[in-house]
Amino acid sequence: MELGTLYEVYPDDTNLLGLDYNQGERIFIRLRSAIDEYLPLPQIIDIMLHELAHVEHPNHGPGFVMLWEQLRWEFGYNSGNGNRQDHSGIHISDQLIIPDKTDANTTVCPI
């Protein structure tokens, strides 16, 4: 699975939690609620795993569900066994990317 860039998304639609463009070329995940508080970490992780499953399966069919469940299991197993790598201090972005809902174009906003 080859991935491109991960972005934070903050759409007006509060039900939109993540997007996958072009099989992982760009993945957008919501980190904050409508009142600008961070979502709980377990929810953010599940959103990310959901979008990773979409890299292989664009629709919510049986293959998608099986892969999403496998990713959840692997994450839980590895987290429970202390298999964590420290990536603290890695610079992610100076921009907030807001995808246009009508097409794949995006709006870039400095943060």
Short mmCIF file of C-alpha atoms in Angstrom, two decimals, residues 4-96:
data_model
loop_
_atom_site.label_atom_id
_atom_site.label_comp_id
_atom_site.label_asym_id
_atom_site.label_seq_id
_atom_site.Cartn_x
_atom_site.Cartn_y
_atom_site.Cartn_z
CA GLY A 4 0.74 10.11 -0.52
CA THR A 5 0.00 12.99 1.84
CA LEU A 6 -2.13 13.16 4.98
CA TYR A 7 -4.10 16.37 5.61
CA GLU A 8 -6.40 17.66 8.31
CA VAL A 9 -9.87 18.42 6.96
CA TYR A 10 -12.39 20.75 8.59
CA PRO A 11 -15.52 20.61 6.41
CA ASP A 12 -18.81 22.35 7.15
CA ASP A 13 -20.49 18.93 7.11
CA THR A 14 -19.94 17.67 10.67
CA ASN A 15 -20.71 14.11 9.55
CA LEU A 16 -17.75 14.10 7.16
CA LEU A 17 -14.86 12.57 9.09
CA GLY A 18 -12.45 11.59 6.34
CA LEU A 19 -11.81 11.39 2.61
CA ASP A 20 -9.52 9.34 0.40
CA TYR A 21 -8.57 10.74 -3.00
CA ASN A 22 -7.08 8.60 -5.75
CA GLN A 23 -6.40 5.46 -3.68
CA GLY A 24 -4.31 7.10 -0.99
CA GLU A 25 -2.66 9.85 -3.01
CA ARG A 26 -4.24 12.26 -0.52
CA ILE A 27 -6.01 11.30 2.69
CA PHE A 28 -7.98 13.88 4.65
CA ILE A 29 -9.08 13.27 8.24
CA ARG A 30 -11.05 15.42 10.66
CA LEU A 31 -9.18 16.00 13.91
CA ARG A 32 -11.50 18.57 15.51
CA SER A 33 -15.18 18.87 16.28
CA ALA A 34 -17.42 21.72 15.14
CA ILE A 35 -16.54 23.58 18.35
CA ASP A 36 -12.81 23.30 17.52
CA GLU A 37 -11.97 20.73 20.17
CA TYR A 38 -9.90 17.69 19.24
CA LEU A 39 -11.87 14.52 18.69
CA PRO A 40 -11.00 11.66 21.05
CA LEU A 41 -7.80 9.91 19.94
CA PRO A 42 -9.50 6.50 19.50
CA GLN A 43 -11.98 8.11 17.08
CA ILE A 44 -9.18 9.83 15.12
CA ILE A 45 -7.32 6.52 14.85
CA ASP A 46 -10.46 4.73 13.66
CA ILE A 47 -11.07 7.43 11.03
CA MET A 48 -7.50 6.96 9.80
CA LEU A 49 -7.87 3.17 9.65
CA HIS A 50 -11.18 3.62 7.80
CA GLU A 51 -9.51 5.83 5.18
CA LEU A 52 -6.57 3.42 4.86
CA ALA A 53 -9.05 0.64 4.07
CA HIS A 54 -10.45 2.86 1.29
CA VAL A 55 -7.03 2.87 -0.40
CA GLU A 56 -7.68 -0.77 -1.38
CA HIS A 57 -11.51 -0.72 -1.47
CA PRO A 58 -13.23 2.50 -2.59
CA ASN A 59 -16.72 1.34 -1.54
CA HIS A 60 -18.06 -0.02 1.74
CA GLY A 61 -18.38 -3.58 0.44
CA PRO A 62 -17.38 -6.82 2.20
CA GLY A 63 -13.70 -6.48 1.20
CA PHE A 64 -13.59 -3.00 2.72
CA VAL A 65 -15.21 -4.15 5.96
CA MET A 66 -12.81 -7.11 6.26
CA LEU A 67 -9.74 -4.92 5.68
CA TRP A 68 -10.97 -2.23 8.10
CA GLU A 69 -11.52 -4.87 10.78
CA GLN A 70 -8.07 -6.36 10.09
CA LEU A 71 -6.43 -2.91 10.41
CA ARG A 72 -8.31 -2.31 13.67
CA TRP A 73 -7.16 -5.67 15.01
CA GLU A 74 -3.53 -5.12 13.97
CA PHE A 75 -3.48 -1.64 15.48
CA GLY A 76 -4.94 -2.92 18.74
CA TYR A 77 -2.55 -5.86 18.85
CA ASN A 78 0.52 -3.76 18.14
CA SER A 79 -0.52 -1.03 20.56
CA GLY A 80 -1.16 -3.59 23.27
CA ASN A 81 2.29 -5.12 22.80
CA GLY A 82 4.08 -1.81 23.07
CA ASN A 83 5.10 -1.77 19.40
CA ARG A 84 5.21 2.00 19.09
CA GLN A 85 7.66 4.14 17.22
CA ASP A 86 8.37 7.66 18.41
CA HIS A 87 7.84 10.15 15.62
CA SER A 88 7.45 13.16 17.90
CA GLY A 89 8.81 16.38 16.55
CA ILE A 90 8.19 15.54 12.90
CA HIS A 91 6.80 18.61 11.13
CA ILE A 92 3.54 17.78 9.38
CA SER A 93 2.18 20.93 7.75
CA ASP A 94 1.83 24.70 7.91
CA GLN A 95 -1.42 24.60 5.97
CA LEU A 96 -4.99 23.51 6.50
#
